[in-house]
Amino acid sequence: MISRVEGAYLGAVRAFQNPMLDLLHKRHAPLVVALLSVTFTAERPTVAVADAHTEIGDALDQLRAAGHGDTLPSGGARELCRQWAEAGWLVRQVLDDDVEVYRLSAHAVGALEVAGRAGGTRARVSQSRVRTLLDAVERLAQDADPDVLVRMARLDAEIGRLQAELDRVQRTGTVETVDDEELLEEAENVLHLVRELPADFARVAESIKAMQRDVVAALRQDERPTGDVLREYLARGEQVMESTAEGRAFAGALRLIGDPQRLDELAAQLDVVLRHRFSRRLGPQQRTELREVVRRIEQGLDQVFAAQREASSVITSQVRHHDPLRDRQVDALLRDVMTGLQAWMPDARRFQPVDPLRRLPVADVEHLRQTTGALQPPEPPAPLTDWDDDGDVASGDALAWGGPHYAELDAHLAAFATDARTADADRATGGVDVAAVFDAAPDALRRPVDLLGLLELAHAHGMTETDRVALVDAVRPDGARRRLAFGGVTIRTKDDTDD
């Protein structure tokens, strides 16, 4: 049986195996914290690999020139970054534009936060911190207690307290002021809470990435039918935020801070705080941290959403483009190759030639499955029946809604030109007016489509455009009337040309 001391010791050993505590426990921990905090900032969460190597190398040179060379490691910037990535303090990734960058892991963010708190203003036991604790416990008790009567009593008491405060303000017209020292304590408490946000967001993003790696690895090793694998992992990829404890906690917090209106209200409230006289007692860094609260929240949200999108895309791509059975076959083939190399290497001599595989082996199949087809050739298709256009006549309604009646329009145009020539009406105008021809036609030839047909006939006969705009009234087959406008056109009929 493990004693209490041994259990505490084993727990401490496991805790110090965490990359965050491991970073702070290393010999060169001050150097790591300093270089990471200078290279990665809230405004610059990711740094290109080449830029990070250059900046860290320059920082090492400056420290050596300042006389700190004895306490610095002997390796260069590239070697240090590689060691930090292997230790889990840096994450190396490729962005959408094929640029390889470094970013801090959640463990590194947590280590920088601990170092910053230890080196800066220490959190004090103040009224603000105690009230935060009491409010949190009260909220927890209210959410955990299902008693309706107790909840109603608490709400009545809260309403009474707020109503009394409202009555006092309305009666006196003044608001009780708070001492500057108490406001300063509350601001320090807010800063203490804000400093924990980046590490929390980073932990959520890394939990999603870890889930992504687990899903892809399980997908490649799954022994179930492909259809079952596809259904399960597609559903898991679509609900990636609900697949981890950190993701579920973040989803709950998102309902509070994800509303743009809520963030705008938070920014306005922080502006009120910074304009108060007590804020002059805050240091420049503390004022900057308060001013950047909303932006840090937005950056954290973007970091989590980017990790969620990447995980969903990777899982979906893996499911769509990779066959688990084929991947297992490739893995088995590679293992067979490695086993063959391990068996061949001990007995192989130096410069011993190896016969290449010039062709793939042919499977030795004794008998193939065979099927016989029908002995008689297939029947040809039945011949198509002749269709007579004159046999089927379209209905009158279909014809009324059809295209222009060219034959009737041509006959009407000729008759109208004859009447106009008899009345000597076209001598003054130099031709037959198309608008007049259309207006003189019966309703069956005054459809909008017939106006187009009449213009086509006029173009064929040789038309002349005038400078005026012609207006005609068209009649649709259902009796509706439409007024149409077009450029005036006249026609010189054949008889007029002969004259």
XYZ file of N, CA, C and O in Angstrom, residues 141-154:
56
model
N -23.905 27.297 -6.116
C -24.966 26.757 -5.261
C -26.341 26.954 -5.887
O -27.203 26.063 -5.829
N -26.560 28.111 -6.501
C -27.849 28.351 -7.144
C -28.077 27.402 -8.311
O -29.184 26.885 -8.490
N -27.040 27.162 -9.115
C -27.194 26.262 -10.253
C -27.345 24.805 -9.817
O -27.971 24.002 -10.517
N -26.765 24.454 -8.661
C -26.825 23.061 -8.217
C -28.081 22.754 -7.415
O -28.465 21.584 -7.293
N -28.742 23.778 -6.840
C -29.909 23.561 -5.982
C -31.173 23.559 -6.837
O -31.522 24.584 -7.429
N -31.904 22.431 -6.910
C -33.122 22.406 -7.737
C -34.377 22.846 -6.999
O -35.479 22.770 -7.556
N -34.263 23.275 -5.725
C -35.432 23.629 -4.927
C -36.061 24.907 -5.480
O -35.423 25.966 -5.518
N -37.328 24.817 -5.874
C -38.022 25.961 -6.461
C -38.261 27.051 -5.429
O -38.085 28.250 -5.698
N -38.661 26.671 -4.217
C -38.973 27.667 -3.193
C -37.724 28.434 -2.786
O -37.774 29.665 -2.576
N -36.604 27.734 -2.687
C -35.357 28.424 -2.347
C -34.965 29.407 -3.449
O -34.545 30.537 -3.179
N -35.121 28.984 -4.708
C -34.800 29.877 -5.805
C -35.711 31.115 -5.799
O -35.239 32.247 -6.029
N -37.001 30.921 -5.530
C -37.925 32.056 -5.479
C -37.567 33.003 -4.337
O -37.625 34.240 -4.492
N -37.172 32.452 -3.189
C -36.803 33.309 -2.060
C -35.567 34.132 -2.391
O -35.476 35.327 -2.062
N -34.590 33.513 -3.064
C -33.379 34.242 -3.435
C -33.689 35.353 -4.435
O -33.166 36.471 -4.327
